[in-house]
PDB file of C-alpha atoms in Angstrom:
ATOM      1  CA  UNK A1376     -32.402  -1.409 -12.238  1.00  0.00           C
ATOM      2  CA  UNK A1377     -30.791  -1.252 -15.621  1.00  0.00           C
ATOM      3  CA  UNK A1378     -34.075  -0.663 -17.423  1.00  0.00           C
ATOM      4  CA  UNK A1379     -35.054   2.274 -15.212  1.00  0.00           C
ATOM      5  CA  UNK A1380     -31.754   4.121 -15.622  1.00  0.00           C
ATOM      6  CA  UNK A1381     -31.506   4.475 -19.360  1.00  0.00           C
ATOM      7  CA  UNK A1382     -28.561   6.205 -20.949  1.00  0.00           C
ATOM      8  CA  UNK A1383     -30.572   9.337 -21.628  1.00  0.00           C
ATOM      9  CA  UNK A1384     -30.791   9.949 -17.889  1.00  0.00           C
ATOM     10  CA  UNK A1385     -27.007  10.139 -17.614  1.00  0.00           C
ATOM     11  CA  UNK A1386     -27.143  13.809 -16.754  1.00  0.00           C
ATOM     12  CA  UNK A1387     -27.002  14.271 -13.005  1.00  0.00           C
ATOM     13  CA  UNK A1388     -25.903  11.689 -10.468  1.00  0.00           C
ATOM     14  CA  UNK A1389     -25.857   8.765 -12.856  1.00  0.00           C
ATOM     15  CA  UNK A1390     -22.588   6.893 -12.795  1.00  0.00           C
ATOM     16  CA  UNK A1391     -21.199   5.037 -15.727  1.00  0.00           C
ATOM     17  CA  UNK A1392     -21.240   1.386 -14.555  1.00  0.00           C
ATOM     18  CA  UNK A1393     -17.990   0.709 -16.353  1.00  0.00           C
ATOM     19  CA  UNK A1394     -16.389   3.654 -14.600  1.00  0.00           C
ATOM     20  CA  UNK A1395     -17.807   2.577 -11.262  1.00  0.00           C
ATOM     21  CA  UNK A1396     -16.373  -0.894 -11.681  1.00  0.00           C
ATOM     22  CA  UNK A1397     -13.031   0.584 -12.666  1.00  0.00           C
ATOM     23  CA  UNK A1398     -12.990   2.755  -9.539  1.00  0.00           C
ATOM     24  CA  UNK A1399     -13.833  -0.180  -7.283  1.00  0.00           C
ATOM     25  CA  UNK A1400     -11.034  -2.293  -8.735  1.00  0.00           C
ATOM     26  CA  UNK A1401      -8.542   0.565  -8.593  1.00  0.00           C
ATOM     27  CA  UNK A1402      -9.312   1.498  -5.009  1.00  0.00           C
ATOM     28  CA  UNK A1403      -8.939  -2.122  -3.969  1.00  0.00           C
ATOM     29  CA  UNK A1404      -5.590  -2.257  -5.728  1.00  0.00           C
ATOM     30  CA  UNK A1405      -4.664   0.968  -4.006  1.00  0.00           C
ATOM     31  CA  UNK A1406      -5.519  -0.397  -0.565  1.00  0.00           C
ATOM     32  CA  UNK A1407      -3.318  -3.392  -1.316  1.00  0.00           C
ATOM     33  CA  UNK A1408      -0.421  -1.187  -2.396  1.00  0.00           C
ATOM     34  CA  UNK A1409      -0.808   1.077   0.602  1.00  0.00           C
ATOM     35  CA  UNK A1410      -0.544  -1.847   2.969  1.00  0.00           C
ATOM     36  CA  UNK A1411       2.493  -3.154   1.078  1.00  0.00           C
ATOM     37  CA  UNK A1412       4.177   0.234   1.570  1.00  0.00           C
ATOM     38  CA  UNK A1413       3.326   0.185   5.246  1.00  0.00           C
ATOM     39  CA  UNK A1414       4.450  -3.395   5.876  1.00  0.00           C
ATOM     40  CA  UNK A1415       7.656  -2.961   3.884  1.00  0.00           C
ATOM     41  CA  UNK A1416       8.590  -0.011   6.057  1.00  0.00           C
ATOM     42  CA  UNK A1417       7.705  -1.840   9.253  1.00  0.00           C
ATOM     43  CA  UNK A1418       9.425  -5.103   8.330  1.00  0.00           C
ATOM     44  CA  UNK A1419      12.489  -3.282   7.027  1.00  0.00           C
ATOM     45  CA  UNK A1420      13.113  -2.138  10.603  1.00  0.00           C
ATOM     46  CA  UNK A1421      12.736  -5.680  11.923  1.00  0.00           C
ATOM     47  CA  UNK A1422      14.525  -7.633   9.204  1.00  0.00           C
ATOM     48  CA  UNK A1423      17.198  -5.431   7.653  1.00  0.00           C
ATOM     49  CA  UNK A1424      20.580  -5.086   9.262  1.00  0.00           C
ATOM     50  CA  UNK A1425      23.006  -3.669   6.713  1.00  0.00           C
ATOM     51  CA  UNK A1426      21.884  -3.698   3.082  1.00  0.00           C
ATOM     52  CA  UNK A1427      24.181  -6.128   1.248  1.00  0.00           C
ATOM     53  CA  UNK A1428      24.749  -6.911  -2.418  1.00  0.00           C
ATOM     54  CA  UNK A1429      21.636  -9.088  -2.419  1.00  0.00           C
ATOM     55  CA  UNK A1430      18.665  -9.882  -0.231  1.00  0.00           C
ATOM     56  CA  UNK A1431      19.836 -13.016   1.582  1.00  0.00           C
ATOM     57  CA  UNK A1432      17.501 -15.884   2.275  1.00  0.00           C
ATOM     58  CA  UNK A1433      17.389 -15.210   6.001  1.00  0.00           C
ATOM     59  CA  UNK A1434      16.183 -11.663   5.464  1.00  0.00           C
ATOM     60  CA  UNK A1435      13.707 -12.821   2.861  1.00  0.00           C
ATOM     61  CA  UNK A1436      12.246 -15.401   5.252  1.00  0.00           C
ATOM     62  CA  UNK A1437      12.062 -12.701   7.908  1.00  0.00           C
ATOM     63  CA  UNK A1438      10.068 -10.445   5.578  1.00  0.00           C
ATOM     64  CA  UNK A1439       7.626 -13.229   4.779  1.00  0.00           C
ATOM     65  CA  UNK A1440       7.146 -14.057   8.467  1.00  0.00           C
ATOM     66  CA  UNK A1441       6.829 -10.385   9.265  1.00  0.00           C
ATOM     67  CA  UNK A1442       3.956  -9.979   6.802  1.00  0.00           C
ATOM     68  CA  UNK A1443       2.203 -13.082   8.108  1.00  0.00           C
ATOM     69  CA  UNK A1444       2.526 -12.040  11.748  1.00  0.00           C
ATOM     70  CA  UNK A1445       1.445  -8.477  11.021  1.00  0.00           C
ATOM     71  CA  UNK A1446      -1.766  -9.733   9.450  1.00  0.00           C
ATOM     72  CA  UNK A1447      -2.217 -12.221  12.317  1.00  0.00           C
ATOM     73  CA  UNK A1448      -1.795  -9.382  14.790  1.00  0.00           C
ATOM     74  CA  UNK A1449      -4.327  -7.252  13.005  1.00  0.00           C
ATOM     75  CA  UNK A1450      -6.848 -10.105  12.916  1.00  0.00           C
ATOM     76  CA  UNK A1451      -6.182 -11.050  16.533  1.00  0.00           C
ATOM     77  CA  UNK A1452      -6.810  -7.522  17.709  1.00  0.00           C
ATOM     78  CA  UNK A1453      -9.965  -7.273  15.670  1.00  0.00           C
ATOM     79  CA  UNK A1454     -11.286 -10.566  17.047  1.00  0.00           C
ATOM     80  CA  UNK A1455     -10.419  -9.716  20.619  1.00  0.00           C
ATOM     81  CA  UNK A1456     -12.035  -6.311  20.415  1.00  0.00           C
ATOM     82  CA  UNK A1457     -15.119  -7.932  18.987  1.00  0.00           C
ATOM     83  CA  UNK A1458     -15.265 -10.458  21.849  1.00  0.00           C
ATOM     84  CA  UNK A1459     -14.677  -7.984  24.651  1.00  0.00           C
ATOM     85  CA  UNK A1460     -17.195  -5.715  23.048  1.00  0.00           C
ATOM     86  CA  UNK A1461     -19.801  -8.488  23.095  1.00  0.00           C
ATOM     87  CA  UNK A1462     -19.277  -9.452  26.735  1.00  0.00           C
ATOM     88  CA  UNK A1463     -18.553  -6.004  28.087  1.00  0.00           C
ATOM     89  CA  UNK A1464     -19.403  -3.165  25.749  1.00  0.00           C
ATOM     90  CA  UNK A1465     -16.897  -0.604  26.983  1.00  0.00           C
ATOM     91  CA  UNK A1466     -17.263   1.634  23.995  1.00  0.00           C
ATOM     92  CA  UNK A1467     -21.001   1.500  23.717  1.00  0.00           C
ATOM     93  CA  UNK A1468     -21.603   4.873  25.308  1.00  0.00           C
ATOM     94  CA  UNK A1469     -19.074   6.775  23.313  1.00  0.00           C
ATOM     95  CA  UNK A1470     -20.068   5.010  20.109  1.00  0.00           C
ATOM     96  CA  UNK A1471     -23.781   5.524  20.466  1.00  0.00           C
ATOM     97  CA  UNK A1472     -23.411   9.230  21.197  1.00  0.00           C
TER      98      UNK A1472
ATOM     99  CA  UNK B1261       0.451  18.993 -15.120  1.00  0.00           C
ATOM    100  CA  UNK B1262      -1.923  20.049 -12.362  1.00  0.00           C
ATOM    101  CA  UNK B1263      -3.711  22.509 -14.544  1.00  0.00           C
ATOM    102  CA  UNK B1264      -4.068  19.748 -17.106  1.00  0.00           C
ATOM    103  CA  UNK B1265      -5.905  17.515 -14.676  1.00  0.00           C
ATOM    104  CA  UNK B1266      -8.076  20.348 -13.459  1.00  0.00           C
ATOM    105  CA  UNK B1267      -9.160  21.630 -16.789  1.00  0.00           C
ATOM    106  CA  UNK B1268      -9.955  18.181 -18.134  1.00  0.00           C
ATOM    107  CA  UNK B1269     -12.113  17.314 -15.157  1.00  0.00           C
ATOM    108  CA  UNK B1270     -13.863  20.610 -15.579  1.00  0.00           C
ATOM    109  CA  UNK B1271     -15.486  19.180 -18.657  1.00  0.00           C
ATOM    110  CA  UNK B1272     -14.369  20.960 -21.780  1.00  0.00           C
ATOM    111  CA  UNK B1273     -16.721  18.764 -23.809  1.00  0.00           C
ATOM    112  CA  UNK B1274     -19.841  20.402 -22.421  1.00  0.00           C
ATOM    113  CA  UNK B1275     -20.306  18.590 -19.092  1.00  0.00           C
ATOM    114  CA  UNK B1276     -20.144  15.102 -20.584  1.00  0.00           C
ATOM    115  CA  UNK B1277     -16.966  13.429 -19.378  1.00  0.00           C
ATOM    116  CA  UNK B1278     -15.359  10.667 -21.319  1.00  0.00           C
ATOM    117  CA  UNK B1279     -14.977   7.680 -18.947  1.00  0.00           C
ATOM    118  CA  UNK B1280     -11.918   6.547 -20.885  1.00  0.00           C
ATOM    119  CA  UNK B1281     -10.194   9.852 -20.260  1.00  0.00           C
ATOM    120  CA  UNK B1282     -11.085   9.778 -16.579  1.00  0.00           C
ATOM    121  CA  UNK B1283      -9.772   6.239 -16.188  1.00  0.00           C
ATOM    122  CA  UNK B1284      -6.522   7.163 -17.882  1.00  0.00           C
ATOM    123  CA  UNK B1285      -6.076  10.158 -15.597  1.00  0.00           C
ATOM    124  CA  UNK B1286      -6.910   8.165 -12.493  1.00  0.00           C
ATOM    125  CA  UNK B1287      -4.326   5.566 -13.471  1.00  0.00           C
ATOM    126  CA  UNK B1288      -1.669   8.234 -13.943  1.00  0.00           C
ATOM    127  CA  UNK B1289      -2.495   9.867 -10.623  1.00  0.00           C
ATOM    128  CA  UNK B1290      -2.350   6.530  -8.807  1.00  0.00           C
ATOM    129  CA  UNK B1291       1.004   5.720 -10.383  1.00  0.00           C
ATOM    130  CA  UNK B1292       2.392   9.118  -9.381  1.00  0.00           C
ATOM    131  CA  UNK B1293       1.093   8.756  -5.830  1.00  0.00           C
ATOM    132  CA  UNK B1294       2.646   5.309  -5.500  1.00  0.00           C
ATOM    133  CA  UNK B1295       5.978   6.463  -6.844  1.00  0.00           C
ATOM    134  CA  UNK B1296       6.002   9.350  -4.374  1.00  0.00           C
ATOM    135  CA  UNK B1297       5.103   7.061  -1.507  1.00  0.00           C
ATOM    136  CA  UNK B1298       7.924   4.680  -2.397  1.00  0.00           C
ATOM    137  CA  UNK B1299      10.434   7.488  -2.918  1.00  0.00           C
ATOM    138  CA  UNK B1300       9.619   9.065   0.415  1.00  0.00           C
ATOM    139  CA  UNK B1301       9.852   5.871   2.447  1.00  0.00           C
ATOM    140  CA  UNK B1302      12.950   4.675   0.600  1.00  0.00           C
ATOM    141  CA  UNK B1303      14.721   8.006   1.164  1.00  0.00           C
ATOM    142  CA  UNK B1304      13.882   7.893   4.840  1.00  0.00           C
ATOM    143  CA  UNK B1305      15.074   4.291   5.314  1.00  0.00           C
ATOM    144  CA  UNK B1306      18.277   4.618   3.278  1.00  0.00           C
ATOM    145  CA  UNK B1307      19.193   7.907   4.894  1.00  0.00           C
ATOM    146  CA  UNK B1308      18.972   6.234   8.287  1.00  0.00           C
ATOM    147  CA  UNK B1309      21.029   3.228   7.154  1.00  0.00           C
ATOM    148  CA  UNK B1310      23.697   5.004   5.173  1.00  0.00           C
ATOM    149  CA  UNK B1311      24.300   8.459   6.615  1.00  0.00           C
ATOM    150  CA  UNK B1312      25.905   8.128  10.005  1.00  0.00           C
ATOM    151  CA  UNK B1313      27.118  11.634  10.589  1.00  0.00           C
ATOM    152  CA  UNK B1314      26.175  14.034   7.810  1.00  0.00           C
ATOM    153  CA  UNK B1315      29.476  15.323   6.402  1.00  0.00           C
ATOM    154  CA  UNK B1316      30.384  18.078   3.986  1.00  0.00           C
ATOM    155  CA  UNK B1317      29.288  16.022   1.011  1.00  0.00           C
ATOM    156  CA  UNK B1318      27.720  12.708   0.093  1.00  0.00           C
ATOM    157  CA  UNK B1319      30.923  10.698  -0.043  1.00  0.00           C
ATOM    158  CA  UNK B1320      31.668   7.700  -2.195  1.00  0.00           C
ATOM    159  CA  UNK B1321      30.954   5.008   0.375  1.00  0.00           C
ATOM    160  CA  UNK B1322      27.692   6.681   1.302  1.00  0.00           C
ATOM    161  CA  UNK B1323      26.624   6.757  -2.328  1.00  0.00           C
ATOM    162  CA  UNK B1324      27.455   3.073  -2.696  1.00  0.00           C
ATOM    163  CA  UNK B1325      25.479   2.291   0.431  1.00  0.00           C
ATOM    164  CA  UNK B1326      22.482   4.269  -0.795  1.00  0.00           C
ATOM    165  CA  UNK B1327      22.521   2.543  -4.171  1.00  0.00           C
ATOM    166  CA  UNK B1328      22.637  -0.863  -2.501  1.00  0.00           C
ATOM    167  CA  UNK B1329      19.958   0.140  -0.015  1.00  0.00           C
ATOM    168  CA  UNK B1330      17.634   1.250  -2.822  1.00  0.00           C
ATOM    169  CA  UNK B1331      17.968  -2.118  -4.535  1.00  0.00           C
ATOM    170  CA  UNK B1332      17.376  -4.024  -1.302  1.00  0.00           C
ATOM    171  CA  UNK B1333      14.367  -1.857  -0.482  1.00  0.00           C
ATOM    172  CA  UNK B1334      12.850  -2.744  -3.847  1.00  0.00           C
ATOM    173  CA  UNK B1335      13.587  -6.434  -3.157  1.00  0.00           C
ATOM    174  CA  UNK B1336      11.908  -6.088   0.207  1.00  0.00           C
ATOM    175  CA  UNK B1337       8.899  -4.342  -1.328  1.00  0.00           C
ATOM    176  CA  UNK B1338       8.467  -7.111  -3.860  1.00  0.00           C
ATOM    177  CA  UNK B1339       8.901  -9.836  -1.246  1.00  0.00           C
ATOM    178  CA  UNK B1340       6.281  -8.211   0.985  1.00  0.00           C
ATOM    179  CA  UNK B1341       3.924  -7.775  -1.937  1.00  0.00           C
ATOM    180  CA  UNK B1342       4.251 -11.459  -2.896  1.00  0.00           C
ATOM    181  CA  UNK B1343       3.809 -12.636   0.705  1.00  0.00           C
ATOM    182  CA  UNK B1344       0.719 -10.483   1.216  1.00  0.00           C
ATOM    183  CA  UNK B1345      -0.733 -11.605  -2.086  1.00  0.00           C
ATOM    184  CA  UNK B1346      -0.289 -15.301  -1.307  1.00  0.00           C
ATOM    185  CA  UNK B1347      -1.811 -14.765   2.138  1.00  0.00           C
ATOM    186  CA  UNK B1348      -4.866 -13.170   0.556  1.00  0.00           C
ATOM    187  CA  UNK B1349      -5.090 -16.035  -1.917  1.00  0.00           C
ATOM    188  CA  UNK B1350      -4.951 -18.605   0.898  1.00  0.00           C
ATOM    189  CA  UNK B1351      -7.617 -16.824   2.907  1.00  0.00           C
ATOM    190  CA  UNK B1352      -9.864 -16.553  -0.108  1.00  0.00           C
ATOM    191  CA  UNK B1353      -9.482 -20.299  -0.705  1.00  0.00           C
ATOM    192  CA  UNK B1354     -10.437 -21.003   2.915  1.00  0.00           C
ATOM    193  CA  UNK B1355     -13.647 -19.026   2.761  1.00  0.00           C
TER     194      UNK B1355
END
């Protein structure tokens, strides 16, 4: 692949491999950050009573558990949807349309 | 700032874009977007926690509450980030 796309052909459509790699890494980092924003907001509601002078250990433990259970929930839902879809494809019609 | 991004992406160097310049700009844009995201969510959360009944001004106790809330929100953000990161690490090790 590398031999066929020489640097002289870098006119149209060719993507700098270094740039492509950079974009992949950055968008992965961005997905991570986005989920951190989302979970912080969600867990703040569950774990924060009144903001005190420091984050106490109980609240901190709550945040950690909250993250773990959120990811568990997301995986559970994904698995269950996959299973029900296999045994009884409810969405097949709407998806295949 | 916006016109700066636009004109640079337009390709002032005759259609050939410098990947280094693009990467730098992407990094700046990501940082700005993340700061905005944090600011927006933090404002929302601390407003809810600290402003009971909006009065004629932001009084002293409300300002203290907001300052404390900001610091705790950052703590929470960092705690969540660490917890998520270690979860990812564990799952990668189990694969």
